[in-house]
Coordinates of C-alpha atoms and ligand atoms in Angstrom, one line a residue:
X36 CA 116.9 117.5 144.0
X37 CA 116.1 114.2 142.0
X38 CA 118.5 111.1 141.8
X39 CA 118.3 112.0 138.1
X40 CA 119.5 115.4 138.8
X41 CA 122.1 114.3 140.7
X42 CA 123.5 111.1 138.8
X43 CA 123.6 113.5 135.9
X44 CA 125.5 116.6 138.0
X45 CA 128.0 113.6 138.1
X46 CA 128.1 111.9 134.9
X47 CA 128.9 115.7 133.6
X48 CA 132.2 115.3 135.3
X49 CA 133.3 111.8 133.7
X50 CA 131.0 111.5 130.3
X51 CA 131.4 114.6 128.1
X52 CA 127.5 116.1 128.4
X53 CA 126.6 113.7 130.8
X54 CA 125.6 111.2 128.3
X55 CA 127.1 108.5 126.2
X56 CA 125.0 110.1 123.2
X57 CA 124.3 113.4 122.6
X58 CA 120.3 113.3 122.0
X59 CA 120.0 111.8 125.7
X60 CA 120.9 115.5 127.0
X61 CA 117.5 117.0 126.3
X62 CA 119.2 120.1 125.5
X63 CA 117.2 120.8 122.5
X64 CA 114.4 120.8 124.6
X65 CA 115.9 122.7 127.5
X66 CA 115.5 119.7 130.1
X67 CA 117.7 117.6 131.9
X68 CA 118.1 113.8 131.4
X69 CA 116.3 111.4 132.9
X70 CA 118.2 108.0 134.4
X71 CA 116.1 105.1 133.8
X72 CA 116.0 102.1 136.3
X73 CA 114.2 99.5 134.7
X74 CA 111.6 99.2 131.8
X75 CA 108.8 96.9 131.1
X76 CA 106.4 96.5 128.3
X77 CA 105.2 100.0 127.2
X78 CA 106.7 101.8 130.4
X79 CA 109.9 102.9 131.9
X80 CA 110.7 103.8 135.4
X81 CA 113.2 106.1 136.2
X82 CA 115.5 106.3 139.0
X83 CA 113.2 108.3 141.2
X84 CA 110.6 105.8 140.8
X85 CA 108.4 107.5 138.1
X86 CA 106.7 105.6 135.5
X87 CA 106.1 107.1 131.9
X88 CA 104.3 105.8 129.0
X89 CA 107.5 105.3 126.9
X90 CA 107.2 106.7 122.7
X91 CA 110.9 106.6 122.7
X92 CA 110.8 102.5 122.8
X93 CA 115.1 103.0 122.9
X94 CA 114.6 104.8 119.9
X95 CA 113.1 102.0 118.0
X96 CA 114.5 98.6 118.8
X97 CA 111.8 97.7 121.4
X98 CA 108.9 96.9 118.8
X99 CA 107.3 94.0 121.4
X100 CA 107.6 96.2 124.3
X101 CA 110.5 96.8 126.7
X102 CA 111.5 93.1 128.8
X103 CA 109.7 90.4 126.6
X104 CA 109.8 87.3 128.3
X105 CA 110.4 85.3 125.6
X106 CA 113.1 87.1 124.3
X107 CA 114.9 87.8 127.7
X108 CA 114.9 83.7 128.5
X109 CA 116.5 83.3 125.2
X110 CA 119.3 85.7 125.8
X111 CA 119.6 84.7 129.1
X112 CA 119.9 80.6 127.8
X113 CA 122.6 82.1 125.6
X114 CA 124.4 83.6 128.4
X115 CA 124.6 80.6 130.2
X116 CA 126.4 78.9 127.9
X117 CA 129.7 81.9 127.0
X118 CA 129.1 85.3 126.4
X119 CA 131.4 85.4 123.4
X120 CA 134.1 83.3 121.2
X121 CA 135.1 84.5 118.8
X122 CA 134.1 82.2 116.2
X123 CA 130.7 80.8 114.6
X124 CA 127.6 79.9 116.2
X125 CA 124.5 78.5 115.6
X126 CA 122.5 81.4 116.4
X127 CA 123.9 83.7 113.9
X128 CA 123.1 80.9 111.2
X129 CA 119.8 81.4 112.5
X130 CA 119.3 84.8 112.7
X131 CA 121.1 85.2 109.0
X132 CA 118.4 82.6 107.4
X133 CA 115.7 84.3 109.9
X134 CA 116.6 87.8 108.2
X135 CA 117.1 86.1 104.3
X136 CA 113.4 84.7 104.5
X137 CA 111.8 87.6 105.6
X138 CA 113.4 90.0 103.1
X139 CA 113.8 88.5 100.0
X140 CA 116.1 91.2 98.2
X141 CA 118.6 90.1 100.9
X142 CA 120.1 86.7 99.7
X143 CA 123.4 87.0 102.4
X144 CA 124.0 89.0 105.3
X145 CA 126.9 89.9 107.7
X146 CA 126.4 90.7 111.5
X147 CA 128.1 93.7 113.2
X148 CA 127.4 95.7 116.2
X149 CA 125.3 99.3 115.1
X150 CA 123.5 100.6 112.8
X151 CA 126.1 103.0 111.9
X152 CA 128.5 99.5 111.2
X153 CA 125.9 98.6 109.1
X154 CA 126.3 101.6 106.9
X155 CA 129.8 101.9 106.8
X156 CA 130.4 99.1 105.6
X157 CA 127.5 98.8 103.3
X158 CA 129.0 101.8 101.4
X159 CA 132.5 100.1 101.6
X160 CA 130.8 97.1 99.7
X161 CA 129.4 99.2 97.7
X162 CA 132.5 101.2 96.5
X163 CA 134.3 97.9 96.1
X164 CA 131.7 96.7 93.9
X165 CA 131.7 99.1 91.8
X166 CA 135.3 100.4 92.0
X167 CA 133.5 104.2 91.9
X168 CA 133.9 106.6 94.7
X169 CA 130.6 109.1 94.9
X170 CA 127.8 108.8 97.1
X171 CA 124.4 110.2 96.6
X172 CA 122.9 110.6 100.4
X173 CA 119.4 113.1 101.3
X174 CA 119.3 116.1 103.4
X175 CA 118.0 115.2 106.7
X176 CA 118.9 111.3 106.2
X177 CA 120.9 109.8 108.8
X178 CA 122.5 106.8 109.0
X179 CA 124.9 107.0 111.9
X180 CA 128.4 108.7 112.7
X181 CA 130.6 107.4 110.1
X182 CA 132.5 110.1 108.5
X183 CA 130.9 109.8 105.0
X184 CA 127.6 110.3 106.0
X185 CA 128.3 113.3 108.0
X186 CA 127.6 115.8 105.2
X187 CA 124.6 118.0 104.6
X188 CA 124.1 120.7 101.8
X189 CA 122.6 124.0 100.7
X190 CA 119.5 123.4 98.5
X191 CA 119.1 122.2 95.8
X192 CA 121.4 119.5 94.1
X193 CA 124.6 120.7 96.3
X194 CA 127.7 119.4 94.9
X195 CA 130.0 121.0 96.9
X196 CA 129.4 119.1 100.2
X197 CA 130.3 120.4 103.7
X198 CA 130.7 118.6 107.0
X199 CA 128.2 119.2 110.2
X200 CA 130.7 118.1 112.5
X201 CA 134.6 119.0 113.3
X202 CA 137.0 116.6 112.9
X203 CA 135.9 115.2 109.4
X204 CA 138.5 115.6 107.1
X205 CA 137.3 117.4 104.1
X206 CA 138.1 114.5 102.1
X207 CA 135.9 112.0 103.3
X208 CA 133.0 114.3 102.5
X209 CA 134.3 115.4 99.3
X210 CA 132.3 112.0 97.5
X211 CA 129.5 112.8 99.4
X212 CA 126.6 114.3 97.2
X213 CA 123.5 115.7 99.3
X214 CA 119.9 116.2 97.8
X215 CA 116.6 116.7 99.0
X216 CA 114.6 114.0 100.1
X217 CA 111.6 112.8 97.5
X218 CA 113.5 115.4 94.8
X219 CA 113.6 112.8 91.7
X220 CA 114.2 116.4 89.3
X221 CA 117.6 116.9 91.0
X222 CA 118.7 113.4 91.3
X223 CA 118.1 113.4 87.7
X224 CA 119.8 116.4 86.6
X225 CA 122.8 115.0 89.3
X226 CA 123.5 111.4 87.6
X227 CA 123.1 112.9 84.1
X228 CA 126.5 114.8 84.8
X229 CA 127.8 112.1 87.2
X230 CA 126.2 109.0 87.3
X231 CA 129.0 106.7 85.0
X232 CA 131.2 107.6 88.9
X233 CA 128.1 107.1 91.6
X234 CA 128.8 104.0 93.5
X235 CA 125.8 104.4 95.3
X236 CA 122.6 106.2 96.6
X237 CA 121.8 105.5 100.5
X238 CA 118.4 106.5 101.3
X239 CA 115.9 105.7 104.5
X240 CA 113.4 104.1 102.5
X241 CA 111.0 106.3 104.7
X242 CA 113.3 108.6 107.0
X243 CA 113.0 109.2 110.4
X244 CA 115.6 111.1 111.2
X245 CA 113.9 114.6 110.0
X246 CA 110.9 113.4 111.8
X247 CA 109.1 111.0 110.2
X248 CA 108.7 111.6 106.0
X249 CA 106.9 109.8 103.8
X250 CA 108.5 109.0 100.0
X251 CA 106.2 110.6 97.1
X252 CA 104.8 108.0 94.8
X253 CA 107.4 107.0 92.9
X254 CA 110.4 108.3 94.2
X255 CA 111.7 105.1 95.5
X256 CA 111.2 103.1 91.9
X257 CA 112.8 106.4 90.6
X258 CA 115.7 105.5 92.7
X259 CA 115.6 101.6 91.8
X260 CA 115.6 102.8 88.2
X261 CA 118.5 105.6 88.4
X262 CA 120.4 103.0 89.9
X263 CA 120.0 100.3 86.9
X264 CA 120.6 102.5 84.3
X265 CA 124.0 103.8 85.6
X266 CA 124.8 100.9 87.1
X267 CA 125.0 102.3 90.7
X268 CA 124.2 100.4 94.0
X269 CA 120.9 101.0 95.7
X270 CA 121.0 100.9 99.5
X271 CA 117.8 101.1 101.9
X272 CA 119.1 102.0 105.2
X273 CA 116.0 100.3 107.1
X274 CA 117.7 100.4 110.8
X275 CA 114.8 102.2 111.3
X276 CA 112.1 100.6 109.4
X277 CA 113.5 97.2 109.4
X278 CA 110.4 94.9 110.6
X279 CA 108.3 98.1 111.8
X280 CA 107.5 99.1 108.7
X281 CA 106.0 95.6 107.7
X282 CA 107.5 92.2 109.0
X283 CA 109.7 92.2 105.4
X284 CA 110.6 96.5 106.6
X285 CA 109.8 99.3 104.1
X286 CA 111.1 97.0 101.2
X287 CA 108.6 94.8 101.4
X288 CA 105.8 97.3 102.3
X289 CA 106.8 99.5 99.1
X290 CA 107.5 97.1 96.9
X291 CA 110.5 98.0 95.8
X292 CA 113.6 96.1 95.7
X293 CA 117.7 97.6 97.1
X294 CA 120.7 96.0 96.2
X295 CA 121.6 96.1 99.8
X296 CA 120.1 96.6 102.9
X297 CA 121.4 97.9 106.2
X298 CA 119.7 96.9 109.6
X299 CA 120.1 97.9 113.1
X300 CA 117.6 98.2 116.3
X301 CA 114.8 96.1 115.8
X302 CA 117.3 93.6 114.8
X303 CA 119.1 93.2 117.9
X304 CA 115.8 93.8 120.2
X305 CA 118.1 96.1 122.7
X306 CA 121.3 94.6 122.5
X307 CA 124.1 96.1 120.6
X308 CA 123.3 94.4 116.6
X309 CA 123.4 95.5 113.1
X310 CA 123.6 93.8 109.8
X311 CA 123.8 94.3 106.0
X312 CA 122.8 92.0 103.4
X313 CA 121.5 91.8 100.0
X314 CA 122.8 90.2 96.4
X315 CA 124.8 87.2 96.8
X316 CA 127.2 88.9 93.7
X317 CA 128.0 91.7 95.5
X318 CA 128.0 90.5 99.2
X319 CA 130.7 87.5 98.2
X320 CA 132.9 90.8 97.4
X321 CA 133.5 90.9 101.2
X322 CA 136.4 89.2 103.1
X323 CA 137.1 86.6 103.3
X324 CA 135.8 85.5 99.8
X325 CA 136.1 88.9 98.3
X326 CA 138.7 91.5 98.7
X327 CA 136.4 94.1 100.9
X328 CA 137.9 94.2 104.3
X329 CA 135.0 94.0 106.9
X330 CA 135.5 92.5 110.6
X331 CA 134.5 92.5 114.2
X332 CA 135.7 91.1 117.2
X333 CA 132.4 91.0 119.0
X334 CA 130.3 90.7 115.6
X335 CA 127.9 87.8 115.8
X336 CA 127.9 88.0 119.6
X337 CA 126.1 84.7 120.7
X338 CA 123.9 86.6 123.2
X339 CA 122.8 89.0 121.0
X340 CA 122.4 86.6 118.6
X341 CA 119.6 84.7 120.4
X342 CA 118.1 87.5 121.5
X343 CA 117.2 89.0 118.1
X344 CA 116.2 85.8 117.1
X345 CA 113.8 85.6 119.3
X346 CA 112.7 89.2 118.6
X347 CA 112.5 88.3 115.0
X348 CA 110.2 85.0 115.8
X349 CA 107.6 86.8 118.2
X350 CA 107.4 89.3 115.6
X351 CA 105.7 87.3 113.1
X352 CA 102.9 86.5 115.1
X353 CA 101.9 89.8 116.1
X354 CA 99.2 91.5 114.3
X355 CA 100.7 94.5 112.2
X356 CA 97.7 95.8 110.6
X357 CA 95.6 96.0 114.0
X358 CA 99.1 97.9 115.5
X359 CA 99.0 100.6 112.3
X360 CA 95.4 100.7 112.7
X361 CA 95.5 101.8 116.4
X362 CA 98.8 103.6 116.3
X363 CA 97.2 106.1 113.0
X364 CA 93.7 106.6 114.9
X365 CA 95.7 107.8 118.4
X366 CA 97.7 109.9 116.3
X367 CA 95.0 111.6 114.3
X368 CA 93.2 112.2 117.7
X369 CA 96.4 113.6 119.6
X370 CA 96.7 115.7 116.2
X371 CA 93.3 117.1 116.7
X372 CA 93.7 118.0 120.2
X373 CA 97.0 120.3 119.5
X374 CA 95.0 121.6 116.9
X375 CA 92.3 122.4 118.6
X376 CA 94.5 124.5 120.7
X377 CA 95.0 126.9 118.3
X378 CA 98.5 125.0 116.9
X379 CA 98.9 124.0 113.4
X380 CA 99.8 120.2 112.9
X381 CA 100.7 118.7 110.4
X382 CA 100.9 114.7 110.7
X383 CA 102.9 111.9 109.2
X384 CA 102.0 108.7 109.9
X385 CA 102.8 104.8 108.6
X386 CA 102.8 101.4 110.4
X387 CA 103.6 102.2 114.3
X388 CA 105.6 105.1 113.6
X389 CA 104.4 108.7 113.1
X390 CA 105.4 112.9 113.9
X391 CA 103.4 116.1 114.5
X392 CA 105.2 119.1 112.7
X393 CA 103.6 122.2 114.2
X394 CA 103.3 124.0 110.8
X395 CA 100.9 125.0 108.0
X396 CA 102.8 123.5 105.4
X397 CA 103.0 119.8 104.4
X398 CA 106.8 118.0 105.4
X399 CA 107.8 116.2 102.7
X400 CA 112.0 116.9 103.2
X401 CA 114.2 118.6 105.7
X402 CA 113.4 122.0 104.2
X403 CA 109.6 121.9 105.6
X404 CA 110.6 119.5 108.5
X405 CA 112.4 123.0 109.2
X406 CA 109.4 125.3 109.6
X407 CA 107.9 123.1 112.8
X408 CA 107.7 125.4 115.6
X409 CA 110.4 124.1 117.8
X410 CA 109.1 126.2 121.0
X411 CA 105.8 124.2 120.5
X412 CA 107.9 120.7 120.8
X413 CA 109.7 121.9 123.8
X414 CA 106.7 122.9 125.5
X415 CA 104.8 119.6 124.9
X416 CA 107.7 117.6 125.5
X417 CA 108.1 119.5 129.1
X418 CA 104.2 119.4 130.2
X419 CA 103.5 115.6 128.8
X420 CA 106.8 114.6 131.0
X421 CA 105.4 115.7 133.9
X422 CA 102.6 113.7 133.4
X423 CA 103.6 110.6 132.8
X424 CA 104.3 110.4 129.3
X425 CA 107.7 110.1 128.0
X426 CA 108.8 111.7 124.2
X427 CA 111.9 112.4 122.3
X428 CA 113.9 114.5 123.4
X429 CA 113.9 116.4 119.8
X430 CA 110.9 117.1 117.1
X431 CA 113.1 115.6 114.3
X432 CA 112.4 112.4 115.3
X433 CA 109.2 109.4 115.2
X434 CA 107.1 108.8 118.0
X435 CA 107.0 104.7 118.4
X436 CA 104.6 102.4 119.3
X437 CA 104.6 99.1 120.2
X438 CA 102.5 95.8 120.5
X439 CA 102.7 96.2 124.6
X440 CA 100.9 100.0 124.8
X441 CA 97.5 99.2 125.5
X442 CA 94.2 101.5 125.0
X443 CA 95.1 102.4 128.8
X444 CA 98.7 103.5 127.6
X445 CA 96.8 105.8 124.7
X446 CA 94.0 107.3 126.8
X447 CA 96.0 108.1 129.4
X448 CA 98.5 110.0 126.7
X449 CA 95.5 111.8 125.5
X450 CA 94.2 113.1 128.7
X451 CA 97.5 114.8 129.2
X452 CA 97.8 116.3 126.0
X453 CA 94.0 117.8 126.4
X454 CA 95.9 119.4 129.6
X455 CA 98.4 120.9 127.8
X456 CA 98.8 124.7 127.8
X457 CA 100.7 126.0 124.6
Ligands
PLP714 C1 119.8 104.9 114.3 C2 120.1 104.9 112.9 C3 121.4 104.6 112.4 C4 122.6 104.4 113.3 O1 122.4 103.2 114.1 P1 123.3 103.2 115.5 O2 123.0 101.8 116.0 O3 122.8 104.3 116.3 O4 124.7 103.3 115.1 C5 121.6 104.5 111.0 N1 120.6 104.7 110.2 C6 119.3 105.0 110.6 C7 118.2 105.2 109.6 C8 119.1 105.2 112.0 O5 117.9 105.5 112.4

C-alpha cells in the first residue's frame, strides 16, 4: 500500500470523496489520487517519493514553473510583514496597475479570491449595469461553481435551461441561456428574439474546460458586435487564458476587445487570487461608488498580492513565442505517436496550452469534444502515470506547459508515450 493510498483511505472519511475538489478524485479515469509533497519547476513529487513531469501545472496557475524563486521571496517578504488587514496595501495598487497596463480593455479592476468570484461578480456588474437579467453562456464553458453558470442545454439554441447539479434552485438558472460554442447562427437567431433583455454573454475567449477549443474566425468579433448592437455586456472569462495566451491573455492575442474581463490562476501564481476589471463606466457601478454590492474579507490579501506581482513581472521577460513554438512541435509529435498506434487524434493547440481528442472528427464545441474516446484517455492517463508523467485527471481539459519543462521534460514524455499499449 502507498502513503497516497492510504492518506486518501483517510481523507475519504473526513473530506466528502477524499478531496477538496472533485476533479482530484481521478474517478473519471478509474485511479486513485495522488498526494503531492512538494513541487518544483516542471515536476512534482508525491508523497511516496515519485517524481512526474507535471502537464497539470495546478491546473494552470504555475505558468514559470512550480517554486519560482523570485516569486516565493516576494511572498515570503510579504509574509513577514502581516499576513492580512483588512484594509489597503500597496501591493494590490501594484498588482491592479500591473494588470491595467498589460490589458488595455481593462481600465479598473477589483481583487477577490477565485476564479469562480471573479465571475460571479462579473455577471452581478454586469446585471447592475444594465438593469437586464439574461445571460448568454456556451455549452461546455465553465466558469466556476456559482449557481448561474451551472446550466447546460440540449442543442441547439436551448432556451429552456436545466441545472447539472442538485441544489440549484430552478430560478437561478432560469436567465441562463446555453448555446454552442463558435455557433454565431444561433446566437443570432437568440438576441433577435431577446437581445433588448441580455445583460450579458460570458464566454472563454478560447475554452478549456471542453478540452481545449479554438474560436472560428470571427466568432469572437461576432460576439463584440452582438453585444454593441443590443447593448449587452461582453465578458471574456480569461482565468484560463489570462497571460498564457499572450502576456495581454486571449484579448490581446485575438484582438478583440470585452467590456469586462475575469481573471483567476495565473494571476495569483498558486495562491488563492482572482480579479475582474474592465470599463471604468461600468466598474465605478460597484460599491462603494456604485450601488453593486461586492466584498471580501480576505480580498486583496497582501501575500498573495506580492506574489502575483511577482508572477506578473517574471512573466514579461520570458519568451512566449519560443514557449508556443516548442509546446505546438511536442504536441504534434506526441499526436503522431498515438496515431501511429492505430488511434485517431485530433489536436488543438495555441500558446502553451493544447488537447488530443481521440476522434475522426474536428472539436470545435462540446458536441465533438463528446465523441473522444474516453477509454483511450484513461488508458494513457494510467500507463504515462506510471512512468513518470503526470496528466489530468479528465480528457476535457488542456495539457499545460510551462517556461521550466525543458527538452529533457519533453523527451522523456515522448519515450513513454511510444511505450504506450492502447
Ligand atoms: C478554473 C476556472 C474558473 C474557476 O476558477 P476557480 O479559481 O476554480 O474558482 C472559472 N473560469 C474558468 C475559465 C476556469 O478555467
Amino acid at each position: 500500500m502507498t502513503l497516497s493510498s492510504t492518506l486518501y483511505a483517510k481523507a475519504q472519511t473526513l473530506i466528502p470523496g477524499g478531496v477538496n475538489s472533485p476533479i482530484r478524485a481521478c474517478r473519471a479515469v478509474e485511479s486513485e489520487p495522488l498526494f503531492i509533497a512538494r513541487a518544483h519547476g516542471s515536476k512534482i513529487v508525491d508523497v511516496d517519493g515519485r517524481e512526474y513531469v507535471d502537464y497539470v501545472m495546478s491546473w494552470g496557475p504555475m505558468l514559470l514553473g512550480h517554486a519560482h524563486p523570485v516569486v516565493h521571496q516576494a511572498a515570503k517578504d510579504a509574509l513577514d510583514a502581516g499576513s492580512s488587514f483588512g484594509a489597503p496595501c500597496p501591493a494590490e495598487v501594484d498588482l491592479a496597475q500591473a494588470i491595467c497596463e498589460l490589458m488595455p480593455a481593462v481600465e479598473m479592476v477589483r481583487m477577490v479570491n477565485s476564479g469562480t468570484e471573479a465571475t460571479m461578480s462579473a455577471l452581478r456588474l454586469a446585471r447592475g449595469f444594465t438593469g437586464r437579467d439574461l445571460v448568454v453562456k456556451f455549452d461546455g464553458c465553465y466558469h466556476g461553481h456559482a449557481d448561474p453558470f451551472l446550466a447546460a442545454a440540449g442543442s441547439g439554441v436551448a432556451l429552456i435551461p436545466t441545472s447539472f447539479s442538485q441544489g440549484v434552485p430552478k430560478a437561478c438558472v432560469a436567465d441562463t441561456l446555453v448555446v454552442p460554442y463558435n455557433d454565431l447562427d444561433a446566437l443570432k437567431t437568440l438576441f433577435a428574439e431577446k437581445g433588448k433583455d441580455i445583460a450579458a454573454i460570458i464566454v472563454e475567449p478560447a475554452p478549456g474546460n471542453m478540452g481545449l477549443v479554438l474560436p472560428r474566425p470571427g466568432f469572437l468579433e461576432g460576439l463584440r458586435a452582438l453585444c454593441d448592437q443590443y447593448g449587452s455586456v461582453l465578458i471574456f472569462d480569461e482565468v484560463i487564458t489570462g497571460f498564457r495566451w499572450s502576456l495581454g491573455g486571449a484579448q490581446g492575442r485575438y484582438g478583440v476587445r470585452p467590456d469586462l474581463t475575469t481573471l483567476g490562476k495565473i494571476i495569483g501564481a498558486g495562491f488563492p487570487v482572482g480579479a475582474y476589471g474592465g470599463r471604468r463606466d461600468i466598474m465605478e457601478k460597484l460599491s462603494p461608488c456604485g450601488p453593486v454590492f461586492q466584498a471580501g474579507t480576505l480580498s486583496g490579501n497582501p501575500v498573495a498580492m506580492a506574489a502575483g506581482l511577482a508572477n506578473l513581472r517574471e512573466l514579461a521577460k520570458q519568451d512566449y513565442a519560443a514557449l508556443e513554438a516548442r509546446t505546438g512541435a511536442f504536441a504534434e509529435e506526441l499526436a503522431a505517436i498515438v496515431r501511429s498506434k492505430g488511434v485517431p487524434v485530433q489536436l488543438n493547440k495555441v500558446a502553451s496550452a493544447f488537447t488530443l481528442y481521440f476522434t475522426e472528427t474536428p472539436v470545435t464545441d462540446m458536441d465533438s469534444a463528446r465523441t473522444s474516446d474516453a477509454k483511450v484517455y484513461t488508458a494513457i492517463y494510467k500507463q504515462m502515470r506510471e512512468q513518470g508523467v503526470y496528466l489530468a485527471s479528465l480528457g476535457y481539459e488542456c495539457a499545460f506547459t510551462s517556461f521550466a519543462h525543458t527538452e529533457e521534460d519533453l523527451a522523456k514524455t515522448l519515450a513513454a508515450a511510444r511505450a504506450l499499449k492502447l
